[in-house]
Coordinates of C-alpha atoms in Angstrom, one line a residue:
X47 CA 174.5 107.7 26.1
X48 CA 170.9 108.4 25.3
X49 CA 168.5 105.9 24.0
X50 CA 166.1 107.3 21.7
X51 CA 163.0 107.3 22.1
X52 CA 160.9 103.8 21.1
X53 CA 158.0 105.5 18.7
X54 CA 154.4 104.6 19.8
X55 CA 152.6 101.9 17.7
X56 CA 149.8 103.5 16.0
X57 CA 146.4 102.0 17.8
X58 CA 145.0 100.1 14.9
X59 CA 148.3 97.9 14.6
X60 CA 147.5 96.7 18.6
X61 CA 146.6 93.3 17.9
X62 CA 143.8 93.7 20.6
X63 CA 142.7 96.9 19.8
X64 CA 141.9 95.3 16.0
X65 CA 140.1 92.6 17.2
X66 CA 138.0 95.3 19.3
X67 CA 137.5 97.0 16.3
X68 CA 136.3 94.2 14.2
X69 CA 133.8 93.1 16.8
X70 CA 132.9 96.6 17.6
X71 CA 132.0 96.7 13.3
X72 CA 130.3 93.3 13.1
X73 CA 127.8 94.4 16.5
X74 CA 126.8 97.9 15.3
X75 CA 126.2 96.0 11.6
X76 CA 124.0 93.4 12.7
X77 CA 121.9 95.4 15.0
X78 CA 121.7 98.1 11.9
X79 CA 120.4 95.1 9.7
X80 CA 118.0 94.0 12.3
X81 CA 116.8 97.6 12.5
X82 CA 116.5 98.5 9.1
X83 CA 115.2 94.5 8.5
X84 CA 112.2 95.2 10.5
X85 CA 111.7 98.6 9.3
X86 CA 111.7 98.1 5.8
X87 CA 109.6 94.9 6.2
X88 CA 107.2 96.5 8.3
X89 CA 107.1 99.6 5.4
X90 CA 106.6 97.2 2.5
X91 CA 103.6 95.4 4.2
X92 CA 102.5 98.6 5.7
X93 CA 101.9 99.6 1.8
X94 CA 100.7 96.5 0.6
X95 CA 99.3 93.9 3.3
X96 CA 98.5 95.4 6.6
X97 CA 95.9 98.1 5.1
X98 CA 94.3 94.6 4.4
X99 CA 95.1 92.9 7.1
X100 CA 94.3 95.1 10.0
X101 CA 91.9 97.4 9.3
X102 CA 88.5 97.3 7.9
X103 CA 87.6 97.2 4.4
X104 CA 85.0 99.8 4.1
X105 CA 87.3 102.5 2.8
X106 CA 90.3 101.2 1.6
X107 CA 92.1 104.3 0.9
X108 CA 91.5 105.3 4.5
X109 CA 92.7 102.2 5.7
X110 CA 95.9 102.9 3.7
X111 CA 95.9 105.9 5.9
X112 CA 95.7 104.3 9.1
X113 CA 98.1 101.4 8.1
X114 CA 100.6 104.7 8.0
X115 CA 99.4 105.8 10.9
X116 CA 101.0 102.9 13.0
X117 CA 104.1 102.8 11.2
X118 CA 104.7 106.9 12.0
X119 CA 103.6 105.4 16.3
X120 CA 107.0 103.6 16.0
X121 CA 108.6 107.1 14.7
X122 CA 106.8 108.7 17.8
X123 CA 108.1 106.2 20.5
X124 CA 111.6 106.7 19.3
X125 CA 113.0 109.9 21.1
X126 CA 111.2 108.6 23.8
X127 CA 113.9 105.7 23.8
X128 CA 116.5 107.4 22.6
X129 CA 116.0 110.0 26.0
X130 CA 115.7 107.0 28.0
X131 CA 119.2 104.9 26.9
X132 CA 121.0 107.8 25.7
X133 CA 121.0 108.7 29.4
X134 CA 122.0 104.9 29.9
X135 CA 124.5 105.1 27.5
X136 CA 126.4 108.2 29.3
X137 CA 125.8 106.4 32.7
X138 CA 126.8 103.3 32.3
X139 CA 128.8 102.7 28.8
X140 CA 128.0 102.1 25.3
X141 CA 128.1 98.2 25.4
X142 CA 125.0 97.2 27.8
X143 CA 122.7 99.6 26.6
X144 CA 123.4 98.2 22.7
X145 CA 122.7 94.4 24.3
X146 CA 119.2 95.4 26.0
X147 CA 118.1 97.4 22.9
X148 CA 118.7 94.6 20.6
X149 CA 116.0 92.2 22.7
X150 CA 113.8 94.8 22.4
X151 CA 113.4 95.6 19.3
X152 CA 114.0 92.3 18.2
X153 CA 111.3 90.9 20.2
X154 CA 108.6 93.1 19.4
X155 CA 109.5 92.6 15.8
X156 CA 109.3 88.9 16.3
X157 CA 106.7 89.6 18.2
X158 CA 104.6 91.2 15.1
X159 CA 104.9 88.0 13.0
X160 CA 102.6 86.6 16.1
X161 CA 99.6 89.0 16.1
X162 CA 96.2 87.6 15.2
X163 CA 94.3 89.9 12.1
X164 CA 91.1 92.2 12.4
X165 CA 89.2 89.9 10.8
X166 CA 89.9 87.2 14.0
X167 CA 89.9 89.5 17.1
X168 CA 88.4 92.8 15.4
X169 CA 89.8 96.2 16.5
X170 CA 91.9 94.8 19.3
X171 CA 94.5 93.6 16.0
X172 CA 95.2 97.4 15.3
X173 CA 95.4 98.2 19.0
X174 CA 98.0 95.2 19.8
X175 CA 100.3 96.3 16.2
X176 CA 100.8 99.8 17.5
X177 CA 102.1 98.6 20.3
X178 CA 104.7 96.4 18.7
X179 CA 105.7 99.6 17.1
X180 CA 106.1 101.4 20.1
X181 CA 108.2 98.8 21.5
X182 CA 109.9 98.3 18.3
X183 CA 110.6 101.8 18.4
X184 CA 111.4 102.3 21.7
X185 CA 114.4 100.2 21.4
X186 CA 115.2 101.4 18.0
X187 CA 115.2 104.9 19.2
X188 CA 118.9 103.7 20.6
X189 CA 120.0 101.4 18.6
X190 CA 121.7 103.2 15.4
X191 CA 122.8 106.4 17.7
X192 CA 124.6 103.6 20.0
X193 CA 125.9 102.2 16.5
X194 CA 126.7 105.7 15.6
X195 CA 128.5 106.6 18.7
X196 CA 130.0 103.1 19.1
X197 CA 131.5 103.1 15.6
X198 CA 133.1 106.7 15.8
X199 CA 134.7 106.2 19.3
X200 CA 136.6 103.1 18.2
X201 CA 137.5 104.4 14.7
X202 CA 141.1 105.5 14.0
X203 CA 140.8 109.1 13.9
X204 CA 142.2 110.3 10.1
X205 CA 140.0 107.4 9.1
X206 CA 136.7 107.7 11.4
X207 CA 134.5 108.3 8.3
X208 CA 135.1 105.6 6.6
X209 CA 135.2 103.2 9.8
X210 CA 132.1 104.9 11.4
X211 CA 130.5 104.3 8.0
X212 CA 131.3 100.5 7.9
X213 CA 128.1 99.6 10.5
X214 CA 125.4 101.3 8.0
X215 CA 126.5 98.8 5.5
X216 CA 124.2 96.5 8.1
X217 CA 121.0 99.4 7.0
X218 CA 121.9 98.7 3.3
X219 CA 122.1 94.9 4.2
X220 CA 119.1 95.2 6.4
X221 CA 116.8 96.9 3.5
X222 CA 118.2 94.6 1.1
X223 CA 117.2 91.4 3.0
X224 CA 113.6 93.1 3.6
X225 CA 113.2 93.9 0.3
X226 CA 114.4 90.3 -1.0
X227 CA 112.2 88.6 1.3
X228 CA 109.3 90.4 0.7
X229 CA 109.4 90.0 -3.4
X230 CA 110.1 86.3 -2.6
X231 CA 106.9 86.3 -0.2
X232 CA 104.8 87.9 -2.6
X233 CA 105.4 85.3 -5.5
X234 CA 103.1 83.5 -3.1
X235 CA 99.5 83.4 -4.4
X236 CA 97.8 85.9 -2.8
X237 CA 95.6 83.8 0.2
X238 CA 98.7 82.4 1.4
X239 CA 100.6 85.4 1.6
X240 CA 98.0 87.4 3.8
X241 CA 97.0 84.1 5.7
X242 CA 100.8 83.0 7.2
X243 CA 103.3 83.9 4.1
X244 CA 104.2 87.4 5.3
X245 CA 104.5 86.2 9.0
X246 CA 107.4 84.0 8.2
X247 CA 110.1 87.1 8.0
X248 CA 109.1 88.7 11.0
X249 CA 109.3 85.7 13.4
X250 CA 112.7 85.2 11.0
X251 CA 114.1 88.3 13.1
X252 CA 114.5 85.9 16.0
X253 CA 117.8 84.6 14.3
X254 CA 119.3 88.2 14.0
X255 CA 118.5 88.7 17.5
X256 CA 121.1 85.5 18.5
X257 CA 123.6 86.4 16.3
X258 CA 123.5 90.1 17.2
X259 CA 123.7 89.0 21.4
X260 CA 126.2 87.0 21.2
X261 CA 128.7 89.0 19.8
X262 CA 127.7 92.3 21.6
X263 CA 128.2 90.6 24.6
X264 CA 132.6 89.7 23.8
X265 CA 132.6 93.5 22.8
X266 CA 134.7 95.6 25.6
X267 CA 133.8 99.2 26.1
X268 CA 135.1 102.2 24.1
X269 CA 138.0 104.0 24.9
X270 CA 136.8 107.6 24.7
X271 CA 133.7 106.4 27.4
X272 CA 136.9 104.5 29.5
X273 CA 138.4 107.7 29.6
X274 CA 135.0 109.6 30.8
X275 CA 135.1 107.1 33.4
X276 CA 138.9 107.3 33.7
X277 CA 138.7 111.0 34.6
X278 CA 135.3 111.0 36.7
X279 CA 133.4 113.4 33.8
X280 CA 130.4 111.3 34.0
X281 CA 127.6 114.0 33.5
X282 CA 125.2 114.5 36.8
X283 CA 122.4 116.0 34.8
X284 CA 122.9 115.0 31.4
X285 CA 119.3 115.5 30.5
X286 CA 119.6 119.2 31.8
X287 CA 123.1 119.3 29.9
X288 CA 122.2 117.8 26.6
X289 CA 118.4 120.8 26.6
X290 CA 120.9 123.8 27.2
X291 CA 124.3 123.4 26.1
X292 CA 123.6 120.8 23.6
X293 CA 120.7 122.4 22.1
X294 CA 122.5 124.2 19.1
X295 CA 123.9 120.7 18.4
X296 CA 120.3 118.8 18.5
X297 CA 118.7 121.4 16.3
X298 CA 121.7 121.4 13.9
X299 CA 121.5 117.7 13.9
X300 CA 118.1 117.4 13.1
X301 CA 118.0 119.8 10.1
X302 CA 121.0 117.7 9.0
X303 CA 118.4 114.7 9.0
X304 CA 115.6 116.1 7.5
X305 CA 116.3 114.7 3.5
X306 CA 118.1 111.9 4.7
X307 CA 116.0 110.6 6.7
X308 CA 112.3 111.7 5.0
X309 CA 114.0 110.8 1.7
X310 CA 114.5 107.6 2.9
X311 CA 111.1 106.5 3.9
X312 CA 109.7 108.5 1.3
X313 CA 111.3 106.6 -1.0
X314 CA 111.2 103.2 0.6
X315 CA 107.3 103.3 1.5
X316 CA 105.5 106.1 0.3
X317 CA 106.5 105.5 -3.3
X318 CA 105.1 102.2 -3.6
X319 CA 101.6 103.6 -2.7
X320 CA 101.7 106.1 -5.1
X321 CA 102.7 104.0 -7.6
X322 CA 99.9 101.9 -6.9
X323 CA 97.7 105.0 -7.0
X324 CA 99.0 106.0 -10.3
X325 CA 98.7 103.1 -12.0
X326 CA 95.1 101.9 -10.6
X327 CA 94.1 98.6 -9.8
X328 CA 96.5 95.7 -8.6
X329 CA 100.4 96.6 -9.1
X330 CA 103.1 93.7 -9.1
X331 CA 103.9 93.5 -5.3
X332 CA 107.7 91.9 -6.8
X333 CA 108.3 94.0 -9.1
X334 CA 108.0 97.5 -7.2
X335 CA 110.4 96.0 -4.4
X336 CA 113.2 95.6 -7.1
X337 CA 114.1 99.2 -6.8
X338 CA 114.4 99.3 -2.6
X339 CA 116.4 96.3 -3.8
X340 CA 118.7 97.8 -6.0
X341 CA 118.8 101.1 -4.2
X342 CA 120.5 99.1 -1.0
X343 CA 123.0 97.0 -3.4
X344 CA 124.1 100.8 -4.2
X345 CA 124.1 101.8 -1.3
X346 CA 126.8 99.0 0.5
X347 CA 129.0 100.7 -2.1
X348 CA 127.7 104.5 -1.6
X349 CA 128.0 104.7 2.6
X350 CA 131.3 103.3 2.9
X351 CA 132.5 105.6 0.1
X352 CA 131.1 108.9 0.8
X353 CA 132.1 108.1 4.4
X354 CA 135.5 108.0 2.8
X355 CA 135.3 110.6 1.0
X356 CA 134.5 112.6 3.9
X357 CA 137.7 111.9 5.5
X358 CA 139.6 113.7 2.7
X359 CA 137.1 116.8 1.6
X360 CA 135.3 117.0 5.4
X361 CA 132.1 116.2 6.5
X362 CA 130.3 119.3 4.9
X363 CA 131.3 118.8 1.7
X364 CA 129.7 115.7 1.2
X365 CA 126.7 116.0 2.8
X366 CA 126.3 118.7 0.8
X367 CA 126.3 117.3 -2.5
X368 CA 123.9 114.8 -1.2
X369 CA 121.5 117.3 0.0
X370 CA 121.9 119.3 -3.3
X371 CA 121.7 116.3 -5.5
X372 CA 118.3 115.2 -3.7
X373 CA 116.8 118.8 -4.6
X374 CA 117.7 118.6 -8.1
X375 CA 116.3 115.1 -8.5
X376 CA 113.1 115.4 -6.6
X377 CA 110.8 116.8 -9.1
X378 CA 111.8 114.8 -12.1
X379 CA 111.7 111.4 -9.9
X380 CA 107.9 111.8 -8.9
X381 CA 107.2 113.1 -12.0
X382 CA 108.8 109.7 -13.5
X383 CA 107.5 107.3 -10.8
X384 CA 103.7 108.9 -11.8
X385 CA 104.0 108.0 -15.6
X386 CA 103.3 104.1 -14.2
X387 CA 106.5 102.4 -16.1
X388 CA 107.9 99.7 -14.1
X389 CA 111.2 99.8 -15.2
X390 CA 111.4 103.7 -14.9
X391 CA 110.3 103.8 -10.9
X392 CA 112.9 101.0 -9.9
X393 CA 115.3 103.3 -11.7
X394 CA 113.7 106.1 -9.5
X395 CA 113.5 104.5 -6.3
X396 CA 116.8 103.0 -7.1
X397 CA 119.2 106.5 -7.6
X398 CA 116.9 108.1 -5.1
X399 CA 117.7 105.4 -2.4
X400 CA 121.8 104.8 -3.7
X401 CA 122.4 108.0 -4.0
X402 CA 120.7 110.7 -3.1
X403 CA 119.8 109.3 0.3
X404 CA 123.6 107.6 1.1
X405 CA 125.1 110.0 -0.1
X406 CA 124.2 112.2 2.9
X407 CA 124.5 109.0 5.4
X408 CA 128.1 108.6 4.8
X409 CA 129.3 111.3 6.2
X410 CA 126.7 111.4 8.9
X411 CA 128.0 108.0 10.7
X412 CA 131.2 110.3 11.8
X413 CA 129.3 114.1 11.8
X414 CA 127.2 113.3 14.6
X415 CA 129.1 111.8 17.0
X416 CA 131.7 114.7 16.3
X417 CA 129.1 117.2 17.0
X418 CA 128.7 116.4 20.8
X419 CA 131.2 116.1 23.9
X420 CA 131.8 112.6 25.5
X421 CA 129.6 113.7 28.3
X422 CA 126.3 113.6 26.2
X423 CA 127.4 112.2 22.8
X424 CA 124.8 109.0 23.2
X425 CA 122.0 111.5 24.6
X426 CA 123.0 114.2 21.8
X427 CA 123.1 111.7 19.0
X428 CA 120.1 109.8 20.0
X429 CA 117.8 113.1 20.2
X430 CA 119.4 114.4 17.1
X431 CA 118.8 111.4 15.1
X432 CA 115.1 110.3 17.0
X433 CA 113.8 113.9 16.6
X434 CA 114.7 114.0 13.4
X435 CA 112.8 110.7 13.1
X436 CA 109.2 111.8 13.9
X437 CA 109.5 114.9 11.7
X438 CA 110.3 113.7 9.1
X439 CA 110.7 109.7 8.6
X440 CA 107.6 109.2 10.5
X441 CA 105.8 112.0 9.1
X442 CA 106.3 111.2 5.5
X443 CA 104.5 108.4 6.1
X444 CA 101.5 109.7 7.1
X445 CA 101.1 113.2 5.6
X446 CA 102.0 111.4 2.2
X447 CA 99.7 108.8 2.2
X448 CA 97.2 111.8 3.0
X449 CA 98.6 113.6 0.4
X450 CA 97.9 111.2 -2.3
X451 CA 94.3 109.9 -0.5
X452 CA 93.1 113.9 -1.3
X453 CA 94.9 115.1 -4.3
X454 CA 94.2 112.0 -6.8
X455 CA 98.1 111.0 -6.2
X456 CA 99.2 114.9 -7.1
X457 CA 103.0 113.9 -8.1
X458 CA 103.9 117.7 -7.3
X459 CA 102.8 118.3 -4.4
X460 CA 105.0 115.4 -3.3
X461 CA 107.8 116.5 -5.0
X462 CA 107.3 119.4 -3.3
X463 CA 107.3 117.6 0.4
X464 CA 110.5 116.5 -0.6
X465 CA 112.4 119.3 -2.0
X466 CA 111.4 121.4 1.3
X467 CA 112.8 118.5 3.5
X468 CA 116.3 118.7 1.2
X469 CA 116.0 122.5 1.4
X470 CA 116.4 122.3 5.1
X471 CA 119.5 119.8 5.2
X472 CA 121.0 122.2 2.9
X473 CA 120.7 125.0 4.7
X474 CA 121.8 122.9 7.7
X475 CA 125.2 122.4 6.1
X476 CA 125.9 125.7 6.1
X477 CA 125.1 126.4 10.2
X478 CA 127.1 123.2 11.3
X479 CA 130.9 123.6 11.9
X480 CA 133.5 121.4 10.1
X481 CA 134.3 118.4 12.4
X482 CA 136.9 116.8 10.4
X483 CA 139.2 114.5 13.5
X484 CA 137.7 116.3 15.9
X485 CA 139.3 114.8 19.5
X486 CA 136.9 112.6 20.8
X487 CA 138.0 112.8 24.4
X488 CA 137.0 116.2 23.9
X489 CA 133.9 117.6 26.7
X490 CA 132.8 120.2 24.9
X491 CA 130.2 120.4 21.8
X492 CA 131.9 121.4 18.5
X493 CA 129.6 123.8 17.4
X494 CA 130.7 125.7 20.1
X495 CA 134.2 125.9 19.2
X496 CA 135.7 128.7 17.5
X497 CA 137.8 129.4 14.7
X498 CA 140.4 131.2 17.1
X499 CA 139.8 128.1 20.2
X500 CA 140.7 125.4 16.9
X501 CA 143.7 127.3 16.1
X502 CA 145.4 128.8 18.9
X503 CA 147.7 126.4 19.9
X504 CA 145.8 123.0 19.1
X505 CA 146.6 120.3 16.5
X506 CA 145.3 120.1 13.2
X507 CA 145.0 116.2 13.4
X508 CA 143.2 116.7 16.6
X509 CA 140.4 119.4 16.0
X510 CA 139.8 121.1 12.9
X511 CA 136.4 122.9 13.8
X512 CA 135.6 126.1 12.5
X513 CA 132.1 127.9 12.9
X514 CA 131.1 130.1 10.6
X515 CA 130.2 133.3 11.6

C-alpha cells in the first residue's frame, strides 16, 4: 500500500517563519521611520531655521543656498555607505549590518540636536553640521536598501509586493512624525524655537534608535542569504561583480529612481522655499507642513497598495502610472503652488507626495531587490538606490534653491526640473524587465534573463522575466 504523499505547508503558515516575518516587518519599519524622521526634519529646518541658524545673515538668499548645500553633503556620503555595507551585507548577512547602521544614523541625528549655532562658535557650526550629514548619511546610505532587501527575501513570493511594501509604511510614518513635530515646534514663538525648540526632535531620535536595536537584534537571518551561505556562493569580489555584471541593473535602477526619489525631496523641501519666495515676507511655518503631513497620511495607504497592485498587474505597470502621472501633474502643481494660496499648495504638495511619488515606491520595495542575484542584491540595491540619491534627491536640493535664488522663483523652470526627472523613470520602465516572483535564490541579475531562459522549461510562479528586445 502506498501512503500518499503529506503536502508541504505553505512557508507563511510555519508558526516560526510568521513570527520571523513580523519582526523582520516591524525592524525594516522602524529604521525606515527613523530615516525618513531625520530626513524630513532635517529638510523642514533646512528651509526654514538652519539658513538662520548656521550661516551668516549678510545674504539671506545665499544662506538659503548653503543651508541646501549641507543637506545635498548627506546625499553625497550615501553611496559611499551603501558601497561600504552593501559589501557587509553580502559578507556577512542582512541582520548585523541593519543593527550597526541604525546607531549611526541615529547617533549623528541625535547628535545634530547637540551642535552649538554660528552665532556661538562662528564658522566651525556649519563645518561640525556637514559632518552630521555625512555620518547621517553614511549609515543611511544602507539602511532602506537593507530594508529593501530584508523585506523581499522574507516575503511570500506571489505576495512580495505587498509584504516588501509593508516597511515603507515606516518612511510615510517617519515623514509624518517629522512633519507633525515640526508644525507643533513652530507654534513656538519664534526666539524659542531657534534658541532650543527645534533641538528637542532631533535629540527625540534617541528613542527610535532603542526601539529599532532591540528588536533588530531577536531578528534571525533571511533565508535566501542562509541559502548563499548554505551553498558557499558568497561573492569573492563583489565590488568587481556588482561594476560589470551588475552594471545594466545599477543604471536601470537608478533611472527607475530619478522621479521618485527627486519628486520626493522636491516636494518635501524645495517647495516650501519657493512658496516662501512666492509669497514674500514671513510664510506660516504650520501651515506649509500640513501638506508633507497629509501627503504621508496618503501615502500609508498608497505604498502598501500599489505594492499590491503590483503583485497582480507586475511591477512595470505600476510604476509606470506613477512616473506618467508625475509628468502630467508637474506643471500645473508649480504653477499652483506659485499663486501663494495656502490651501491650494497643501493640496499640491499633498497629491504630489500621496500619489505621484508612492505611487512609484510601491512597486519599487519588491522591483529592486528582484533586479539583482543573491550574490550582490545588498551591494546592487544599495548603489542603485544611493546613486540615484545624489542625482537627484540631493541635487534637487541645491540646484533648486539656485534655481529660485536667480530666476525670481521661475515656477517653470522648476516644473521643468521635474518633468525631465519623471521623463527619465519613464523611459526607465520600458528598459527594465518584468520581475514579477522572480526566484530569489536565483545568482544571476534579471535583466539579464531572457524571454527564451524564463520560458524554456522554468516555472511561471518562479521567474516570470522577460526583456524586451
Amino acid at each position: 500500500m502506498t501512503t500518499a504523499p503529506t503536502a508541504t505547508p505553505a512557508p507563511q503558515d510555519d508558526p516560526e517563519y510568521a513570527a520571523n516575518l513580523r519582526r523582520a516587518t516591524l525592524a525594516s519599519s522602524i529604521g525606515s521611520a527613523l530615516e525618513y524622521f531625520d530626513f524630513a526634519l532635517y529638510g523642514l529646518s533646512t528651509a526654514l531655521i538652519f539658513n538662520v541658524l548656521f550661516f551668516p545673515q549678510e545674504d539671506p538668499a545665499l544662506a538659503t543656498v548653503a543651508a541646501f548645500a549641507t543637506y545635498g553633503v548627506g546625499f553625497l556620503a550615501r553611496p559611499f555607505g551603501g558601497l561600504f555595507f552593501g559589501v557587509l551585507g553580502d559578507k556577512l548577512g542582512r541582520k548585523w549590518v541593519l543593527v550597526i547602521t541604525i546607531l549611526l544614523m541615529g547617533g549623528a541625528s541625535t547628535a545634530i540636536g547637540l551642535l552649538p549655532t554660528y552665532s556661538a562658535i562662528g564658522v566651525a557650526a556649519p563645518i561640525l553640521l556637514v559632518i552630521m550629514r555625512l555620518l547621517q548619511g553614511f549609515g543611511a546610505g544602507a539602511e532602506q536598501a537593507g530594508a529593501t532587501v530584508l523585506m523581499a527575501e522574507y516575503a511570500p513570493v506571489k505576495r512580495r509586493g505587498f509584504f516588501a511594501a509593508l516597511p515603507f509604511i515606516g518612511i510615510q510614518a517617519g515623514t509624518l512624525l517629522a512633519a507633525v513635530v515640526f508644525s507643533l515646534i513652530s507654534l513656538l514663538p519664534e526666539d524659542q524655537l531657534l534658541s532650543w525648540g527645534w533641538r528637542v526632535p532631533f535629540l527625540a531620535s534617541f528613542l527610535l534608535i532603542l526601539i529599532a536595536l532591540f528588536i533588530r537584534m531577536r531578528l534571525r537571518e533571511t533565508p535566501t542569504f542562509i541559502e548563499l551561505e548554505k551553498h558557499e556562493q558568497i561573492a569573492e569580489r563583489p565590488i568587481r561583480d556588482i561594476f560589470t555584471r551588475g552594471l545594466p541593473g545599477i543604471i536601470v535602477g537608478v533611472g527607475l529612481r530619478m522621479a521618485e526619489n527627486g519628486g520626493s525631496y522636491m516636494f518635501n523641501t524645495l517647495a516650501l522655499t519657493f512658496f516662501v519666495a512666492s509669497v514674500g515676507g514671513q510664510a506660516d511655518r504650520s501651515l506649509l507642513t500640513w501638506g508633507v503631513t497629509l501627503g504621508s497620511l496618503i501615502g500609508i495607504f498608497s505604498v502598501p497598495l500599489t505594492g499590491a497592485l503590483s503583485d497582480r498587474m507586475g511591477r512595470r505597470t505600476v510604476y509606470r502610472f506613477g512616473a506618467l502621472f508625475m509628468l502630467v501633474f508637474t506643471f500645473p502643481a508649480w504653477w499652483l503652488i506659485s499663486l501663494g494660496s495656502y490651501p491650494i499648495t497643501i493640496a499640491v504638495i499633498a497629491i504630489g507626495i500621496g500619489v505621484a511619488v508612492n505611487s512609484m515606491l510601491g512597486p519599487q520595495c519588491a522591483m529592486l531587490p528582484e533586479l539583482f542575484g543573491n550574490r550582490h542584491r545588498y551591494l546592487g540595491v544599495a548603489m542603485a538606490r544611493e546613486i540615484s540619491a545624489v542625482l537627484a534627491g540631493g541635487l534637487a536640493g541645491v540646484l533648486g534653491a539656485y534655481i529660485i535664488a536667480v530666476s525670481g522663483a521661475n515656477w517653470l523652470l522648476l516644473a521643468i526640473y521635474m518633468a525631465t526627472l519623471a521623463l527619465i523613470t519613464t523611459a526607465s520602465t520600458f528598459l527594465v524587465p518584468e520581475t514579477l516572483r522572480r526566484d530569489l535564490t536565483r545568482i544571476d541579475d534579471a535583466i539579464k534573463v531572457s524571454r527564451e531562459e524564463a520560458g524554456e522549461g522554468v516555472d511561471a510562479t518562479t521567474v516570470t522575466v522577460r526583456t524586451i528586445r
